[in-house]
Short mmCIF file of C-alpha atoms and ligand atoms in Angstrom, two decimals:
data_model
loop_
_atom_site.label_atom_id
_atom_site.label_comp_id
_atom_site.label_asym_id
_atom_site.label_seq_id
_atom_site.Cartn_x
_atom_site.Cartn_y
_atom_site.Cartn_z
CA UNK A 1 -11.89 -3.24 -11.16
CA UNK A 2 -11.67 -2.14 -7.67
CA UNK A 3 -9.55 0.72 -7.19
CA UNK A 4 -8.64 1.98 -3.52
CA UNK A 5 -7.64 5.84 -2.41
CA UNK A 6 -7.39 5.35 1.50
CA UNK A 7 -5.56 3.66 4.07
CA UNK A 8 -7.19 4.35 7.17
CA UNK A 9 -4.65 2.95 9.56
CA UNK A 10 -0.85 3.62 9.84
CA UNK A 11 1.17 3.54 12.78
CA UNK A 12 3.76 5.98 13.43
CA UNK A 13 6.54 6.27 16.30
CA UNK A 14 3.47 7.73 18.11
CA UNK A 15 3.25 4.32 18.82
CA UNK A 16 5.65 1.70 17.70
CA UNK A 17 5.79 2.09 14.05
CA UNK A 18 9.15 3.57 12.43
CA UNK A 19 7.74 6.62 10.37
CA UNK A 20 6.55 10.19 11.73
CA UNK A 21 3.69 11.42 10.66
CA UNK A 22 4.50 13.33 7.72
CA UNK A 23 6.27 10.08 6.38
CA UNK A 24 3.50 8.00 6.28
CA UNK A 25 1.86 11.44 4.64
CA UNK A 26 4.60 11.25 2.10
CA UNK A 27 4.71 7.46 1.39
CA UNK A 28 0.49 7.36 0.82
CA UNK A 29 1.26 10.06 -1.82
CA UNK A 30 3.81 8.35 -3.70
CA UNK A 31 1.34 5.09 -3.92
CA UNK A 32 -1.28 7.57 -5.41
CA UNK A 33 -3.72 7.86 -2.64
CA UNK A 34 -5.89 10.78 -1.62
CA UNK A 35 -6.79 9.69 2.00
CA UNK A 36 -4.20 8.64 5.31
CA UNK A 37 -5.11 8.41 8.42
CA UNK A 38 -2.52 7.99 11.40
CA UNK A 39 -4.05 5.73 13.94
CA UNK A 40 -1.96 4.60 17.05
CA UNK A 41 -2.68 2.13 19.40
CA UNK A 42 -4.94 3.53 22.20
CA UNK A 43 -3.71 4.53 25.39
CA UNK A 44 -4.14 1.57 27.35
CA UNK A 45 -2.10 -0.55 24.98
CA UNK A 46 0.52 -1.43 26.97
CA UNK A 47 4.20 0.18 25.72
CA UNK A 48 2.87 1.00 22.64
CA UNK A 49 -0.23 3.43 23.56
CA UNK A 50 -0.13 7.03 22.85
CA UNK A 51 1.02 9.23 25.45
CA UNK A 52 -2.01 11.67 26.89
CA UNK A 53 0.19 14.20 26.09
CA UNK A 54 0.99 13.81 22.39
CA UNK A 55 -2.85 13.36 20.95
CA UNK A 56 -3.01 17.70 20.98
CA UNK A 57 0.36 17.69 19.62
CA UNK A 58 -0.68 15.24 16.67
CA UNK A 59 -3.48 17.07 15.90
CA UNK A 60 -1.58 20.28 15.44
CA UNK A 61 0.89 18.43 13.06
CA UNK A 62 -1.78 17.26 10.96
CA UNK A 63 -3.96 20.42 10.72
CA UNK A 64 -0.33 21.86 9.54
CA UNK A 65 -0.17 19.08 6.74
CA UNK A 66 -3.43 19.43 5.83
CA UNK A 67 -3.09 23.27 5.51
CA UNK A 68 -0.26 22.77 3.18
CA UNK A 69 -0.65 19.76 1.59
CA UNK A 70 -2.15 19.21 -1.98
CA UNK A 71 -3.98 16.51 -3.24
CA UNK A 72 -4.28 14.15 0.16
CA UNK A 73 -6.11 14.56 2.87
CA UNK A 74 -4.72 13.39 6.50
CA UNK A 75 -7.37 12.50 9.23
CA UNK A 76 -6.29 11.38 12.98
CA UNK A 77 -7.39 8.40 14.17
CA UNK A 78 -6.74 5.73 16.82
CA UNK A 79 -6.66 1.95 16.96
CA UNK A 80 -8.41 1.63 20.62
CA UNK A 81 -8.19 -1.45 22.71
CA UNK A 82 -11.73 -3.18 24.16
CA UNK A 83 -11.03 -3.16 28.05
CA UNK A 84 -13.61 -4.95 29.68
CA UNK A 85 -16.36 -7.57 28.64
CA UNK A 86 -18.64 -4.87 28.93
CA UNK A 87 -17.53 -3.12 25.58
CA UNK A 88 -15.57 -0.14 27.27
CA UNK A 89 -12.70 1.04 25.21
CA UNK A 90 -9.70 3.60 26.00
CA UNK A 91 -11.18 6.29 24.91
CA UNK A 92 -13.08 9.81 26.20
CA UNK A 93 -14.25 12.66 25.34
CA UNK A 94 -11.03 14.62 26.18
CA UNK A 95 -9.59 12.32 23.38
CA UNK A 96 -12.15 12.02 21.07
CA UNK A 97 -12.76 15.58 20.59
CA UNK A 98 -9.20 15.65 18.91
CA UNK A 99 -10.08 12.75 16.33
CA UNK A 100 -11.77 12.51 13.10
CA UNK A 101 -11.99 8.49 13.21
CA UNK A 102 -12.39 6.08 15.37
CA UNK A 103 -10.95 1.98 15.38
CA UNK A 104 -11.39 -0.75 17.51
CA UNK A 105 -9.94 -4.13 18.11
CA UNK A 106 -8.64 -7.05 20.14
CA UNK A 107 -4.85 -6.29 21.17
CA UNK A 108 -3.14 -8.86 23.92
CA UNK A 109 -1.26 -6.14 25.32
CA UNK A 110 -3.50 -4.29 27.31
CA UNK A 111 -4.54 -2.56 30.69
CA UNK A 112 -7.93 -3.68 31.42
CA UNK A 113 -10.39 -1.77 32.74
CA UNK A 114 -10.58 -4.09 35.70
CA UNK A 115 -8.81 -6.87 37.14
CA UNK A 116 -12.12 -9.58 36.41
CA UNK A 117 -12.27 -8.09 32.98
CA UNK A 118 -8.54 -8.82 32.72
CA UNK A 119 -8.87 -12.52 33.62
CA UNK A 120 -12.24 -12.76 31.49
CA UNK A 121 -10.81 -11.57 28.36
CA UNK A 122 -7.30 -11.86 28.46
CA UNK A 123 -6.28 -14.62 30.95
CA UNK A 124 -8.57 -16.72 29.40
CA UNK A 125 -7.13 -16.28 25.95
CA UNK A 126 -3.73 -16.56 27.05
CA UNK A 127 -4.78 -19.94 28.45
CA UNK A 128 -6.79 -20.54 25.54
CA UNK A 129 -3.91 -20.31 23.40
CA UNK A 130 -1.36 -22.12 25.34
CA UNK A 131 -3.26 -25.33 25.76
CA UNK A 132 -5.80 -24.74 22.76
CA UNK A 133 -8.58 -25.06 25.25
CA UNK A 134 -12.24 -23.93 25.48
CA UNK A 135 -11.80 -22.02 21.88
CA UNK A 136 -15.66 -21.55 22.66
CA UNK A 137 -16.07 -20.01 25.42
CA UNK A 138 -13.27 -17.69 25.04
CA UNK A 139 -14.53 -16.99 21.16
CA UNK A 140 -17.97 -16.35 22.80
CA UNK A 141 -16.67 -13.81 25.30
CA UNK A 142 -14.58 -11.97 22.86
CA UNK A 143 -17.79 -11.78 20.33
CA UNK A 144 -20.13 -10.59 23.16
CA UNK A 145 -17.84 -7.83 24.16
CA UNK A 146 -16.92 -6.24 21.01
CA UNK A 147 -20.58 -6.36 19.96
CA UNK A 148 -21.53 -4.52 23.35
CA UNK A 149 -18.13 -1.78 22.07
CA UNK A 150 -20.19 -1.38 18.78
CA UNK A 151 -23.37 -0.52 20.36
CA UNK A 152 -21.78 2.11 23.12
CA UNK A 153 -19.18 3.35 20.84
CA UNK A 154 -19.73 5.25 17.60
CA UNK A 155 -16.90 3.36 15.79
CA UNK A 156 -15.68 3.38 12.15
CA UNK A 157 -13.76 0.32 11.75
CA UNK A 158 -12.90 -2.71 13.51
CA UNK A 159 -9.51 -3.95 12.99
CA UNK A 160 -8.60 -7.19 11.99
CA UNK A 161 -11.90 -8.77 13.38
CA UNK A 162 -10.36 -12.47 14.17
CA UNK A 163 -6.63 -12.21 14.52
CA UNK A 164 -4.99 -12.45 17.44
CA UNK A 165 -8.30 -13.38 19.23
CA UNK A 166 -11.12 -15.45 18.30
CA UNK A 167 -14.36 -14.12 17.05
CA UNK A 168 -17.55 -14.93 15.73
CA UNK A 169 -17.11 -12.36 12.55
CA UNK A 170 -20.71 -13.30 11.21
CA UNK A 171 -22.34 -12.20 14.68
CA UNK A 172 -20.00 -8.80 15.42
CA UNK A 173 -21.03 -8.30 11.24
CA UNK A 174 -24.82 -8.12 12.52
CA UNK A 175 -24.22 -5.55 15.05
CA UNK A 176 -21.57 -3.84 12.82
CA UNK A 177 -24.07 -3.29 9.75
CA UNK A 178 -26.91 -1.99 12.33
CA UNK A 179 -23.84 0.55 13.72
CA UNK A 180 -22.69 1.71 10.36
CA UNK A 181 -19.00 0.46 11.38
CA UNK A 182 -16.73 -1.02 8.99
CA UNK A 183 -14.89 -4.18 9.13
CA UNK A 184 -11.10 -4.40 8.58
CA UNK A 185 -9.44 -6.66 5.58
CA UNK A 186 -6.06 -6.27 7.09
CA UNK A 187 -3.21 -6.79 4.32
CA UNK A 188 -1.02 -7.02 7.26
CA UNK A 189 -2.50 -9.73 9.44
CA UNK A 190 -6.00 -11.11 8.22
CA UNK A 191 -7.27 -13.59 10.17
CA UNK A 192 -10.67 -13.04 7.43
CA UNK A 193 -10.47 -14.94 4.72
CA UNK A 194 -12.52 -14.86 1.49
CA UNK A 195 -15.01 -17.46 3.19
CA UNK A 196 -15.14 -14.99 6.22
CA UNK A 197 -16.05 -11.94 3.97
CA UNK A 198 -18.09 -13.74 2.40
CA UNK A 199 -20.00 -14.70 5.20
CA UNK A 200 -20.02 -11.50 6.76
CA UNK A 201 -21.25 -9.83 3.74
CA UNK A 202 -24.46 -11.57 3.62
CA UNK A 203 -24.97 -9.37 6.66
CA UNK A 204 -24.64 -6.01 4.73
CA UNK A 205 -21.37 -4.78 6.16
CA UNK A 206 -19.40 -2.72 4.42
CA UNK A 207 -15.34 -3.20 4.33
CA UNK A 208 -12.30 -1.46 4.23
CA UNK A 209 -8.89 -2.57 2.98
CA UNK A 210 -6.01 -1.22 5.35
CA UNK A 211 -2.18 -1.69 5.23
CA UNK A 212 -1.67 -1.79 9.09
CA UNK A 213 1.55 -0.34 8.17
CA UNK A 214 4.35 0.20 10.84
CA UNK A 215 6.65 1.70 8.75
CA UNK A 216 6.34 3.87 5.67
CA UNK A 217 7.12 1.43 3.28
CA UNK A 218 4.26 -0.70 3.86
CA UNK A 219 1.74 2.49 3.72
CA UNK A 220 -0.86 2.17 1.06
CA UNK A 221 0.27 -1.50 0.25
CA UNK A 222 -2.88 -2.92 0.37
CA UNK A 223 -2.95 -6.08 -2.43
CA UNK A 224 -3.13 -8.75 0.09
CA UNK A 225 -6.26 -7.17 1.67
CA UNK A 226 -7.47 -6.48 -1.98
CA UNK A 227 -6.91 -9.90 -3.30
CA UNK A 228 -9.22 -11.65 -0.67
CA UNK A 229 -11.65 -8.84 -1.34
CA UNK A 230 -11.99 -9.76 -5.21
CA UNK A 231 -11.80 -13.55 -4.14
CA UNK A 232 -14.48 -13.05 -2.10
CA UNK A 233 -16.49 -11.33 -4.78
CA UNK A 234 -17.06 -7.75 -3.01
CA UNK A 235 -17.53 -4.62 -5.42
CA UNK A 236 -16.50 -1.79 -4.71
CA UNK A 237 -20.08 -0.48 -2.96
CA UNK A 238 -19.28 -2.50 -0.34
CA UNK A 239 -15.46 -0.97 0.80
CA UNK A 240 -15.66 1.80 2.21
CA UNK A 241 -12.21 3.09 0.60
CA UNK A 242 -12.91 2.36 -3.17
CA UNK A 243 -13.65 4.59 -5.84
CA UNK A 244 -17.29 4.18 -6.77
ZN1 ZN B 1 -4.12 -3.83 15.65
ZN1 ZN B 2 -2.70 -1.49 13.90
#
């Protein structure tokens, strides 16, 4: 039986979830798990980033929970954005130094890093998805520059490899394994299906199961994620947030 004592990303009204911080805290408790981490959208995201100014601030919150909390541990994370076809992300070191993990994925709403990078990635899959054109090309892009992310970045988990932009998952899986970065069964939106885990895991990547919550309620409700896990056949050596 696969049992599961993190979710390592929540949203809070950091970015545009409903919960503060030390909701999200409290609601992961309640479920019975040991590990949260809050993880906002990245800066660039548009509306929704984190504000420059607030990262110091959520630090300071958390080290406060953390001093006073028992039994769970909070870490502070962030759910970056990939920028440009070259693999940049919104991130530096002025923001890194104030985070203890680090996620990636494909989000339409974004600033790009330049305005070619902007038509490359997301112009094309806007047009991709309007007229369900040149799924291809556009999947081929999108594969090529989070693969380049995992290789410049040192990055924990990609999110939701798949959803909301196509992706070869076996390929970024490769690179992923190499990297040590984990991919994302989202029990909010998972584009990866048992077939897709399946196939990815024949690459040697380990997984995590996350709730993608946006609200405290849905922190640490992770059955959907776990359910295409177990149909997939995965123990729990291979998720990163199981008890072993
Ligand atoms: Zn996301
Ligand atoms: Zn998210």
């Amino acid at each position: 039986m696969i049992k599961l004592y993190a979710d390592y990303h929540t949203h809070t009204v950091y970015s545009h979830g409903t919960g503060n911080i030390m909701d999200n805290v409290i609601a992961a408790r309640k479920k019975g798990l040991t590990e949260i981490a809050i993880t906002d959208h990245g800066i660039r995201h548009f509306a929704y980033g984190v504000r420059l100014k607030d990262i110091a601030k959520m630090r300071d919150e958390i080290d406060r929970i953390n001093d006073n909390a028992e039994g769970i541990k909070v870490l502070l994370g962030m759910e970056c954005n990939i920028i440009s076809t070259d693999g940049d992300i919104d991130m530096n070191d002025g923001i890194r130094k104030y985070l203890d993990i680090l996620l990636v994925g494909f989000h339409m709403m974004v600033v790009p890093k330049t305005v070619k990078d902007f038509l490359n990635i997301y112009g094309r899959n806007y047009i991709s998805k309007i007229f369900h054109s040149n799924m291809e090309g556009i999947e081929k892009i999108n594969t090529e520059s989070m693969i380049k992310a995992i290789r410049k970045h040192k990055i924990d988990i990609i999110t939701h490899p798949g959803t909301r932009i196509p992706l070869d998952t076996t390929l970024v899986a490769k690179e992923a394994y190499r990297a040590g970065t984990a991919l994302e069964i989202n029990s909010h939106s998972s584009f990866m299906k048992a077939e897709h885990v399946i196939a990815a895991a024949r690459e040697g990547v380990k997984f995590v199961i996350d709730s993608d919550a946006h609200s405290p309620d849905n922190v640490g409700n992770l059955q959907n994620g776990l359910n295409i896990a177990i149909e997939a056949g995965l123990t729990s050596e291979q998720i990163i947030n199981a008890v072993k």
